[in-house]
Amino acid sequence: MYDVVIVGGGPAGLFLACDLRLAGVSAVVLERLREPDVSDKAHGLTGLSVRLLHQRGLFERCGGVGAPTPAPGFYFGAMPLALRLLGGDHPLYLLKCYQAELERVLLERALSLQVDFRRGWEMRSLSQANAHVEVVASDPDGNETTLQAKYVVGCDGGRSAVRAAVGIEFQGARDDAIVDRTALSAPNEELPKVVFHRTERGIFSLMPHDPQVPIVHTSEWESGPPSHEPMTLAEMQQSVTRVLGKPVELSPPPGHAPDLRRVRGRNTRIAERYRVGRVFIAGDAAHISYGPTLNLAV
């Protein structure tokens, strides 16, 4: 019997598995995907999660330099926050680190700690008893195995099978009209030198994690059916022009792919509770604060 079965091998599941092993707790991670997901997802970490990486010796391995320092500014909604006015002791830290790279670093850490990581394993069902939980999972060949553990933690994302299995509701709000576009661009003097800029036509933001390869982002409210065509840099340029109300030319970043991304819809949800008996949920299984619209089971 394991101490903990963790369903989901993304950042939340891997970070939890590492911390459990450091505490002497046996854990097995069941990751449904057979190959690492290298698609463009999150671009960085904020807040005290950056400090947590540093405390575990992972800050520089995730692209940080030296030790984390509080961010001089940030934005919330339409309001720029001059955090420098708070001095050097506030909890807002920033770290540029793509999710695929974060997962790679955390998986290497987990394997070095001898975490039992099983790729291609999918939870089929779970049931609880007084002193343990039974998880039925299938391996990459489709063979089913029953695992027993004292506890189960669902770190399996917004469509969490663990959350659905224990009947936790996942309520919130959605807006299908918002379209977010993101791309890497070459430096451009025509772009506003602000992180966040809101107009009557939408939102523009420029994230200069790397001044030579800034991240350009727009949000617009659009009607009509969603586009299924691959996004292009020309589409990104047209979106920036519409939002800012003036022509803007974008060029691909030298030596980099533009990493084009279009996401339609916003989804904000939170679980009604995080625990049912010996089963817990964490990460996106427990809350989505800013994400694409999903068809979510509850």
PDB file of C-alpha atoms in Angstrom, residues 5-278:
ATOM      1  CA  VAL A   5      -1.597   8.108  -4.983  1.00  0.00           C
ATOM      2  CA  ILE A   6      -1.308  11.327  -6.995  1.00  0.00           C
ATOM      3  CA  VAL A   7      -3.440  11.442 -10.136  1.00  0.00           C
ATOM      4  CA  GLY A   8      -1.860  13.858 -12.613  1.00  0.00           C
ATOM      5  CA  GLY A   9       1.809  14.512 -13.342  1.00  0.00           C
ATOM      6  CA  GLY A  10       1.714  18.227 -14.142  1.00  0.00           C
ATOM      7  CA  PRO A  11       3.398  20.923 -12.029  1.00  0.00           C
ATOM      8  CA  ALA A  12       1.067  20.529  -9.036  1.00  0.00           C
ATOM      9  CA  GLY A  13       1.303  16.729  -8.933  1.00  0.00           C
ATOM     10  CA  LEU A  14       5.079  16.634  -9.412  1.00  0.00           C
ATOM     11  CA  PHE A  15       5.748  19.373  -6.847  1.00  0.00           C
ATOM     12  CA  LEU A  16       3.559  17.558  -4.316  1.00  0.00           C
ATOM     13  CA  ALA A  17       5.266  14.226  -5.006  1.00  0.00           C
ATOM     14  CA  CYS A  18       8.704  15.759  -4.414  1.00  0.00           C
ATOM     15  CA  ASP A  19       7.663  17.358  -1.127  1.00  0.00           C
ATOM     16  CA  LEU A  20       6.066  14.121   0.072  1.00  0.00           C
ATOM     17  CA  ARG A  21       9.218  12.159  -0.661  1.00  0.00           C
ATOM     18  CA  LEU A  22      11.326  14.746   1.208  1.00  0.00           C
ATOM     19  CA  ALA A  23       9.016  14.127   4.177  1.00  0.00           C
ATOM     20  CA  GLY A  24       9.527  10.365   3.926  1.00  0.00           C
ATOM     21  CA  VAL A  25       6.080   9.666   2.468  1.00  0.00           C
ATOM     22  CA  SER A  26       5.711   7.075  -0.281  1.00  0.00           C
ATOM     23  CA  ALA A  27       3.890   8.352  -3.379  1.00  0.00           C
ATOM     24  CA  VAL A  28       3.041   7.130  -6.852  1.00  0.00           C
ATOM     25  CA  VAL A  29       2.150   9.535  -9.672  1.00  0.00           C
ATOM     26  CA  LEU A  30      -0.235   8.402 -12.402  1.00  0.00           C
ATOM     27  CA  GLU A  31       0.131  10.527 -15.547  1.00  0.00           C
ATOM     28  CA  ARG A  32      -2.371   9.874 -18.324  1.00  0.00           C
ATOM     29  CA  LEU A  33      -0.297  11.347 -21.189  1.00  0.00           C
ATOM     30  CA  ARG A  34       2.150   8.930 -22.791  1.00  0.00           C
ATOM     31  CA  GLU A  35       4.518  11.710 -23.876  1.00  0.00           C
ATOM     32  CA  PRO A  36       5.437  15.034 -22.261  1.00  0.00           C
ATOM     33  CA  ASP A  37       3.115  17.870 -23.257  1.00  0.00           C
ATOM     34  CA  VAL A  38       5.269  20.508 -24.971  1.00  0.00           C
ATOM     35  CA  SER A  39       2.384  22.708 -26.157  1.00  0.00           C
ATOM     36  CA  ASP A  40       2.389  26.416 -25.324  1.00  0.00           C
ATOM     37  CA  LYS A  41       0.661  26.875 -21.974  1.00  0.00           C
ATOM     38  CA  ALA A  42       1.721  28.985 -19.008  1.00  0.00           C
ATOM     39  CA  HIS A  43       4.669  31.340 -19.510  1.00  0.00           C
ATOM     40  CA  GLY A  44       5.761  31.899 -15.917  1.00  0.00           C
ATOM     41  CA  LEU A  45       5.160  31.821 -12.186  1.00  0.00           C
ATOM     42  CA  THR A  46       4.067  34.559  -9.820  1.00  0.00           C
ATOM     43  CA  GLY A  47       3.906  35.126  -6.101  1.00  0.00           C
ATOM     44  CA  LEU A  48       5.284  32.897  -3.394  1.00  0.00           C
ATOM     45  CA  SER A  49       5.499  29.877  -5.712  1.00  0.00           C
ATOM     46  CA  VAL A  50       8.741  31.471  -6.944  1.00  0.00           C
ATOM     47  CA  ARG A  51      10.092  31.522  -3.386  1.00  0.00           C
ATOM     48  CA  LEU A  52       9.094  27.895  -2.932  1.00  0.00           C
ATOM     49  CA  LEU A  53      11.168  26.907  -5.957  1.00  0.00           C
ATOM     50  CA  HIS A  54      14.140  28.814  -4.559  1.00  0.00           C
ATOM     51  CA  GLN A  55      13.822  27.160  -1.154  1.00  0.00           C
ATOM     52  CA  ARG A  56      14.023  23.772  -2.849  1.00  0.00           C
ATOM     53  CA  GLY A  57      17.033  24.660  -4.986  1.00  0.00           C
ATOM     54  CA  LEU A  58      15.057  24.821  -8.230  1.00  0.00           C
ATOM     55  CA  PHE A  59      14.919  28.571  -8.919  1.00  0.00           C
ATOM     56  CA  GLU A  60      18.011  28.747 -11.133  1.00  0.00           C
ATOM     57  CA  ARG A  61      17.179  25.429 -12.806  1.00  0.00           C
ATOM     58  CA  CYS A  62      13.905  27.077 -13.899  1.00  0.00           C
ATOM     59  CA  GLY A  63      15.682  30.073 -15.420  1.00  0.00           C
ATOM     60  CA  GLY A  64      16.124  32.346 -12.397  1.00  0.00           C
ATOM     61  CA  VAL A  65      19.353  34.144 -11.594  1.00  0.00           C
ATOM     62  CA  GLY A  66      20.747  34.327  -8.075  1.00  0.00           C
ATOM     63  CA  ALA A  67      17.835  34.713  -5.679  1.00  0.00           C
ATOM     64  CA  PRO A  68      14.287  35.959  -6.344  1.00  0.00           C
ATOM     65  CA  THR A  69      13.552  39.628  -5.740  1.00  0.00           C
ATOM     66  CA  PRO A  70      10.097  41.249  -5.399  1.00  0.00           C
ATOM     67  CA  ALA A  71       8.680  42.651  -8.631  1.00  0.00           C
ATOM     68  CA  PRO A  72       8.724  46.471  -8.899  1.00  0.00           C
ATOM     69  CA  GLY A  73       5.268  46.503 -10.460  1.00  0.00           C
ATOM     70  CA  PHE A  74       2.374  44.432 -11.737  1.00  0.00           C
ATOM     71  CA  TYR A  75      -1.189  44.986 -12.885  1.00  0.00           C
ATOM     72  CA  PHE A  76      -4.627  43.818 -11.813  1.00  0.00           C
ATOM     73  CA  GLY A  77      -7.589  44.440 -14.095  1.00  0.00           C
ATOM     74  CA  ALA A  78      -7.058  47.887 -15.551  1.00  0.00           C
ATOM     75  CA  MET A  79      -4.958  49.120 -12.646  1.00  0.00           C
ATOM     76  CA  PRO A  80      -1.154  49.233 -12.722  1.00  0.00           C
ATOM     77  CA  LEU A  81       0.265  48.462  -9.296  1.00  0.00           C
ATOM     78  CA  ALA A  82       3.441  50.348  -8.321  1.00  0.00           C
ATOM     79  CA  LEU A  83       4.704  47.658  -5.968  1.00  0.00           C
ATOM     80  CA  ARG A  84       8.055  49.435  -5.607  1.00  0.00           C
ATOM     81  CA  LEU A  85       6.274  51.781  -3.201  1.00  0.00           C
ATOM     82  CA  LEU A  86       5.960  48.874  -0.765  1.00  0.00           C
ATOM     83  CA  GLY A  87       9.714  48.500  -0.505  1.00  0.00           C
ATOM     84  CA  GLY A  88      11.580  45.231  -0.887  1.00  0.00           C
ATOM     85  CA  ASP A  89       9.461  43.039   1.336  1.00  0.00           C
ATOM     86  CA  HIS A  90       6.261  42.201  -0.512  1.00  0.00           C
ATOM     87  CA  PRO A  91       5.232  38.723  -1.753  1.00  0.00           C
ATOM     88  CA  LEU A  92       4.844  39.349  -5.494  1.00  0.00           C
ATOM     89  CA  TYR A  93       7.675  37.599  -7.335  1.00  0.00           C
ATOM     90  CA  LEU A  94       7.884  36.873 -11.065  1.00  0.00           C
ATOM     91  CA  LEU A  95       9.758  34.136 -12.912  1.00  0.00           C
ATOM     92  CA  LYS A  96       9.676  33.484 -16.639  1.00  0.00           C
ATOM     93  CA  CYS A  97       9.482  29.725 -17.079  1.00  0.00           C
ATOM     94  CA  TYR A  98       7.428  27.911 -19.686  1.00  0.00           C
ATOM     95  CA  GLN A  99       5.252  25.149 -18.284  1.00  0.00           C
ATOM     96  CA  ALA A 100       6.922  22.428 -20.342  1.00  0.00           C
ATOM     97  CA  GLU A 101      10.310  23.427 -18.896  1.00  0.00           C
ATOM     98  CA  LEU A 102       8.927  23.580 -15.349  1.00  0.00           C
ATOM     99  CA  GLU A 103       7.499  20.081 -15.729  1.00  0.00           C
ATOM    100  CA  ARG A 104      10.830  18.795 -17.048  1.00  0.00           C
ATOM    101  CA  VAL A 105      12.710  20.209 -14.053  1.00  0.00           C
ATOM    102  CA  LEU A 106      10.159  18.881 -11.556  1.00  0.00           C
ATOM    103  CA  LEU A 107      10.139  15.427 -13.168  1.00  0.00           C
ATOM    104  CA  GLU A 108      13.933  15.230 -12.989  1.00  0.00           C
ATOM    105  CA  ARG A 109      13.692  16.209  -9.322  1.00  0.00           C
ATOM    106  CA  ALA A 110      10.984  13.614  -8.665  1.00  0.00           C
ATOM    107  CA  LEU A 111      12.956  10.808 -10.309  1.00  0.00           C
ATOM    108  CA  SER A 112      16.096  11.775  -8.363  1.00  0.00           C
ATOM    109  CA  LEU A 113      14.019  11.389  -5.183  1.00  0.00           C
ATOM    110  CA  GLN A 114      12.842   7.962  -6.423  1.00  0.00           C
ATOM    111  CA  VAL A 115       9.220   8.944  -6.858  1.00  0.00           C
ATOM    112  CA  ASP A 116       7.265   6.151  -8.585  1.00  0.00           C
ATOM    113  CA  PHE A 117       6.217   8.028 -11.745  1.00  0.00           C
ATOM    114  CA  ARG A 118       4.025   6.071 -14.175  1.00  0.00           C
ATOM    115  CA  ARG A 119       3.523   7.651 -17.589  1.00  0.00           C
ATOM    116  CA  GLY A 120       0.589   6.473 -19.675  1.00  0.00           C
ATOM    117  CA  TRP A 121      -1.388   5.354 -16.618  1.00  0.00           C
ATOM    118  CA  GLU A 122      -4.992   6.557 -16.382  1.00  0.00           C
ATOM    119  CA  MET A 123      -7.334   6.399 -13.402  1.00  0.00           C
ATOM    120  CA  ARG A 124     -10.530   4.539 -14.224  1.00  0.00           C
ATOM    121  CA  SER A 125     -12.309   4.653 -10.850  1.00  0.00           C
ATOM    122  CA  LEU A 126     -11.762   5.051  -7.142  1.00  0.00           C
ATOM    123  CA  SER A 127     -13.543   3.958  -3.995  1.00  0.00           C
ATOM    124  CA  GLN A 128     -13.006   4.770  -0.348  1.00  0.00           C
ATOM    125  CA  ALA A 129     -12.947   2.580   2.740  1.00  0.00           C
ATOM    126  CA  ASN A 130     -12.425   3.573   6.381  1.00  0.00           C
ATOM    127  CA  ALA A 131      -8.634   3.238   6.294  1.00  0.00           C
ATOM    128  CA  HIS A 132      -7.663   3.437   2.619  1.00  0.00           C
ATOM    129  CA  VAL A 133      -8.614   4.359  -0.945  1.00  0.00           C
ATOM    130  CA  GLU A 134      -8.603   1.980  -3.902  1.00  0.00           C
ATOM    131  CA  VAL A 135      -7.741   3.347  -7.343  1.00  0.00           C
ATOM    132  CA  VAL A 136      -8.336   1.299 -10.472  1.00  0.00           C
ATOM    133  CA  ALA A 137      -5.932   2.444 -13.188  1.00  0.00           C
ATOM    134  CA  SER A 138      -5.005   1.209 -16.650  1.00  0.00           C
ATOM    135  CA  ASP A 139      -1.408   0.972 -17.839  1.00  0.00           C
ATOM    136  CA  PRO A 140      -0.213   1.956 -21.358  1.00  0.00           C
ATOM    137  CA  ASP A 141      -1.254  -1.483 -22.665  1.00  0.00           C
ATOM    138  CA  GLY A 142      -4.781  -1.147 -21.274  1.00  0.00           C
ATOM    139  CA  ASN A 143      -4.300  -3.609 -18.425  1.00  0.00           C
ATOM    140  CA  GLU A 144      -6.092  -2.593 -15.234  1.00  0.00           C
ATOM    141  CA  THR A 145      -4.456  -2.596 -11.797  1.00  0.00           C
ATOM    142  CA  THR A 146      -5.896  -1.752  -8.396  1.00  0.00           C
ATOM    143  CA  LEU A 147      -3.701   0.447  -6.205  1.00  0.00           C
ATOM    144  CA  GLN A 148      -4.318   0.970  -2.521  1.00  0.00           C
ATOM    145  CA  ALA A 149      -3.249   4.093  -0.664  1.00  0.00           C
ATOM    146  CA  LYS A 150      -3.971   5.915   2.555  1.00  0.00           C
ATOM    147  CA  TYR A 151      -4.845   9.027   0.554  1.00  0.00           C
ATOM    148  CA  VAL A 152      -5.455  10.141  -3.039  1.00  0.00           C
ATOM    149  CA  VAL A 153      -4.773  13.626  -4.421  1.00  0.00           C
ATOM    150  CA  GLY A 154      -6.307  14.688  -7.714  1.00  0.00           C
ATOM    151  CA  CYS A 155      -3.938  17.014  -9.585  1.00  0.00           C
ATOM    152  CA  ASP A 156      -5.526  16.152 -12.911  1.00  0.00           C
ATOM    153  CA  GLY A 157      -6.599  19.541 -14.209  1.00  0.00           C
ATOM    154  CA  GLY A 158      -9.829  21.347 -14.969  1.00  0.00           C
ATOM    155  CA  ARG A 159     -11.568  18.193 -16.216  1.00  0.00           C
ATOM    156  CA  SER A 160     -10.487  16.316 -13.085  1.00  0.00           C
ATOM    157  CA  ALA A 161     -11.661  12.693 -13.007  1.00  0.00           C
ATOM    158  CA  VAL A 162     -10.873  12.580  -9.282  1.00  0.00           C
ATOM    159  CA  ARG A 163     -13.105  15.570  -8.567  1.00  0.00           C
ATOM    160  CA  ALA A 164     -15.913  13.994 -10.590  1.00  0.00           C
ATOM    161  CA  ALA A 165     -15.490  10.614  -8.865  1.00  0.00           C
ATOM    162  CA  VAL A 166     -16.101  12.081  -5.398  1.00  0.00           C
ATOM    163  CA  GLY A 167     -18.876  14.417  -6.523  1.00  0.00           C
ATOM    164  CA  ILE A 168     -17.284  17.797  -5.839  1.00  0.00           C
ATOM    165  CA  GLU A 169     -19.100  20.598  -7.663  1.00  0.00           C
ATOM    166  CA  PHE A 170     -17.047  23.008  -9.771  1.00  0.00           C
ATOM    167  CA  GLN A 171     -19.067  26.171 -10.151  1.00  0.00           C
ATOM    168  CA  GLY A 172     -18.145  29.496 -11.701  1.00  0.00           C
ATOM    169  CA  ALA A 173     -18.609  31.748 -14.703  1.00  0.00           C
ATOM    170  CA  ARG A 174     -17.657  31.628 -18.360  1.00  0.00           C
ATOM    171  CA  ASP A 175     -17.519  34.064 -21.266  1.00  0.00           C
ATOM    172  CA  ASP A 176     -17.240  32.575 -24.743  1.00  0.00           C
ATOM    173  CA  ALA A 177     -16.828  35.922 -26.539  1.00  0.00           C
ATOM    174  CA  ILE A 178     -13.304  36.784 -25.341  1.00  0.00           C
ATOM    175  CA  VAL A 179     -10.461  35.887 -27.709  1.00  0.00           C
ATOM    176  CA  ASP A 180      -6.876  35.965 -26.407  1.00  0.00           C
ATOM    177  CA  ARG A 181      -3.962  36.057 -28.825  1.00  0.00           C
ATOM    178  CA  THR A 182      -0.305  35.746 -27.857  1.00  0.00           C
ATOM    179  CA  ALA A 183       2.927  35.765 -29.856  1.00  0.00           C
ATOM    180  CA  LEU A 184       6.630  36.322 -29.484  1.00  0.00           C
ATOM    181  CA  SER A 185       7.803  39.346 -31.462  1.00  0.00           C
ATOM    182  CA  ALA A 186      10.952  41.184 -32.372  1.00  0.00           C
ATOM    183  CA  PRO A 187      11.470  44.442 -30.407  1.00  0.00           C
ATOM    184  CA  ASN A 188       9.241  47.163 -31.840  1.00  0.00           C
ATOM    185  CA  GLU A 189       9.399  50.889 -31.068  1.00  0.00           C
ATOM    186  CA  GLU A 190       5.779  51.296 -32.218  1.00  0.00           C
ATOM    187  CA  LEU A 191       4.441  49.236 -29.309  1.00  0.00           C
ATOM    188  CA  PRO A 192       3.473  50.956 -26.033  1.00  0.00           C
ATOM    189  CA  LYS A 193       6.168  50.751 -23.355  1.00  0.00           C
ATOM    190  CA  VAL A 194       3.657  49.590 -20.764  1.00  0.00           C
ATOM    191  CA  VAL A 195       2.856  46.146 -19.499  1.00  0.00           C
ATOM    192  CA  PHE A 196      -0.883  46.662 -19.705  1.00  0.00           C
ATOM    193  CA  HIS A 197      -2.969  48.979 -21.897  1.00  0.00           C
ATOM    194  CA  ARG A 198      -6.773  48.960 -22.119  1.00  0.00           C
ATOM    195  CA  THR A 199      -8.845  50.691 -24.814  1.00  0.00           C
ATOM    196  CA  GLU A 200     -12.498  50.634 -25.821  1.00  0.00           C
ATOM    197  CA  ARG A 201     -11.619  47.934 -28.349  1.00  0.00           C
ATOM    198  CA  GLY A 202      -9.784  45.516 -26.098  1.00  0.00           C
ATOM    199  CA  ILE A 203      -6.671  44.923 -24.029  1.00  0.00           C
ATOM    200  CA  PHE A 204      -3.042  45.008 -25.100  1.00  0.00           C
ATOM    201  CA  SER A 205      -0.131  43.843 -22.963  1.00  0.00           C
ATOM    202  CA  LEU A 206       3.591  43.602 -23.561  1.00  0.00           C
ATOM    203  CA  MET A 207       5.558  41.233 -21.356  1.00  0.00           C
ATOM    204  CA  PRO A 208       9.282  41.991 -21.746  1.00  0.00           C
ATOM    205  CA  HIS A 209      10.627  38.975 -19.850  1.00  0.00           C
ATOM    206  CA  ASP A 210      13.314  39.032 -22.516  1.00  0.00           C
ATOM    207  CA  PRO A 211      13.573  42.542 -24.077  1.00  0.00           C
ATOM    208  CA  GLN A 212      14.848  40.989 -27.298  1.00  0.00           C
ATOM    209  CA  VAL A 213      11.895  38.584 -27.507  1.00  0.00           C
ATOM    210  CA  PRO A 214       8.896  40.316 -25.883  1.00  0.00           C
ATOM    211  CA  ILE A 215       5.558  38.537 -25.520  1.00  0.00           C
ATOM    212  CA  VAL A 216       2.727  40.448 -27.213  1.00  0.00           C
ATOM    213  CA  HIS A 217      -0.814  39.738 -26.041  1.00  0.00           C
ATOM    214  CA  THR A 218      -4.284  41.007 -26.919  1.00  0.00           C
ATOM    215  CA  SER A 219      -7.790  40.317 -25.627  1.00  0.00           C
ATOM    216  CA  GLU A 220     -10.816  41.202 -27.750  1.00  0.00           C
ATOM    217  CA  TRP A 221     -14.545  40.604 -27.515  1.00  0.00           C
ATOM    218  CA  GLU A 222     -15.708  38.955 -30.721  1.00  0.00           C
ATOM    219  CA  SER A 223     -18.998  37.585 -31.992  1.00  0.00           C
ATOM    220  CA  GLY A 224     -19.523  34.863 -34.536  1.00  0.00           C
ATOM    221  CA  PRO A 225     -18.166  31.325 -34.764  1.00  0.00           C
ATOM    222  CA  PRO A 226     -14.606  30.618 -33.607  1.00  0.00           C
ATOM    223  CA  SER A 227     -11.829  30.303 -36.172  1.00  0.00           C
ATOM    224  CA  HIS A 228     -10.259  26.882 -36.613  1.00  0.00           C
ATOM    225  CA  GLU A 229      -7.518  28.112 -38.936  1.00  0.00           C
ATOM    226  CA  PRO A 230      -3.936  28.145 -37.601  1.00  0.00           C
ATOM    227  CA  MET A 231      -3.023  31.509 -36.159  1.00  0.00           C
ATOM    228  CA  THR A 232      -0.520  33.648 -38.059  1.00  0.00           C
ATOM    229  CA  LEU A 233       1.690  36.587 -37.161  1.00  0.00           C
ATOM    230  CA  ALA A 234      -0.410  38.678 -39.560  1.00  0.00           C
ATOM    231  CA  GLU A 235      -3.511  37.857 -37.473  1.00  0.00           C
ATOM    232  CA  MET A 236      -1.646  38.923 -34.341  1.00  0.00           C
ATOM    233  CA  GLN A 237      -0.643  42.174 -36.044  1.00  0.00           C
ATOM    234  CA  GLN A 238      -4.234  42.879 -37.113  1.00  0.00           C
ATOM    235  CA  SER A 239      -5.445  42.291 -33.559  1.00  0.00           C
ATOM    236  CA  VAL A 240      -2.848  44.682 -32.086  1.00  0.00           C
ATOM    237  CA  THR A 241      -3.812  47.290 -34.694  1.00  0.00           C
ATOM    238  CA  ARG A 242      -7.512  46.987 -33.834  1.00  0.00           C
ATOM    239  CA  VAL A 243      -6.936  47.255 -30.079  1.00  0.00           C
ATOM    240  CA  LEU A 244      -4.498  50.175 -30.227  1.00  0.00           C
ATOM    241  CA  GLY A 245      -6.364  51.976 -33.010  1.00  0.00           C
ATOM    242  CA  LYS A 246      -3.280  52.550 -35.145  1.00  0.00           C
ATOM    243  CA  PRO A 247      -1.281  50.472 -37.647  1.00  0.00           C
ATOM    244  CA  VAL A 248       1.434  48.353 -36.044  1.00  0.00           C
ATOM    245  CA  GLU A 249       3.833  46.050 -37.866  1.00  0.00           C
ATOM    246  CA  LEU A 250       5.138  42.936 -36.118  1.00  0.00           C
ATOM    247  CA  SER A 251       8.080  40.815 -37.193  1.00  0.00           C
ATOM    248  CA  PRO A 252       9.172  37.389 -35.987  1.00  0.00           C
ATOM    249  CA  PRO A 253      11.844  37.369 -33.292  1.00  0.00           C
ATOM    250  CA  PRO A 254      15.335  36.636 -34.669  1.00  0.00           C
ATOM    251  CA  GLY A 255      16.315  33.062 -33.926  1.00  0.00           C
ATOM    252  CA  HIS A 256      12.973  32.173 -32.329  1.00  0.00           C
ATOM    253  CA  ALA A 257       9.655  30.769 -33.455  1.00  0.00           C
ATOM    254  CA  PRO A 258       6.820  33.264 -32.873  1.00  0.00           C
ATOM    255  CA  ASP A 259       4.972  30.741 -30.616  1.00  0.00           C
ATOM    256  CA  LEU A 260       1.556  31.843 -31.863  1.00  0.00           C
ATOM    257  CA  ARG A 261      -1.419  31.098 -29.648  1.00  0.00           C
ATOM    258  CA  ARG A 262      -5.150  31.831 -29.902  1.00  0.00           C
ATOM    259  CA  VAL A 263      -7.563  30.910 -27.101  1.00  0.00           C
ATOM    260  CA  ARG A 264     -11.291  31.608 -27.151  1.00  0.00           C
ATOM    261  CA  GLY A 265     -13.328  31.921 -23.966  1.00  0.00           C
ATOM    262  CA  ARG A 266     -12.644  32.577 -20.307  1.00  0.00           C
ATOM    263  CA  ASN A 267     -13.427  30.217 -17.501  1.00  0.00           C
ATOM    264  CA  THR A 268     -13.345  31.004 -13.782  1.00  0.00           C
ATOM    265  CA  ARG A 269     -14.326  28.218 -11.399  1.00  0.00           C
ATOM    266  CA  ILE A 270     -13.637  27.012  -7.887  1.00  0.00           C
ATOM    267  CA  ALA A 271     -14.396  23.721  -6.178  1.00  0.00           C
ATOM    268  CA  GLU A 272     -16.996  23.778  -3.431  1.00  0.00           C
ATOM    269  CA  ARG A 273     -14.506  21.912  -1.218  1.00  0.00           C
ATOM    270  CA  TYR A 274     -11.031  20.418  -1.513  1.00  0.00           C
ATOM    271  CA  ARG A 275     -11.492  17.184   0.392  1.00  0.00           C
ATOM    272  CA  VAL A 276     -13.909  14.285   0.607  1.00  0.00           C
ATOM    273  CA  GLY A 277     -12.769  11.710   3.162  1.00  0.00           C
ATOM    274  CA  ARG A 278      -9.318  10.516   2.117  1.00  0.00           C
TER     275      ARG A 278
END
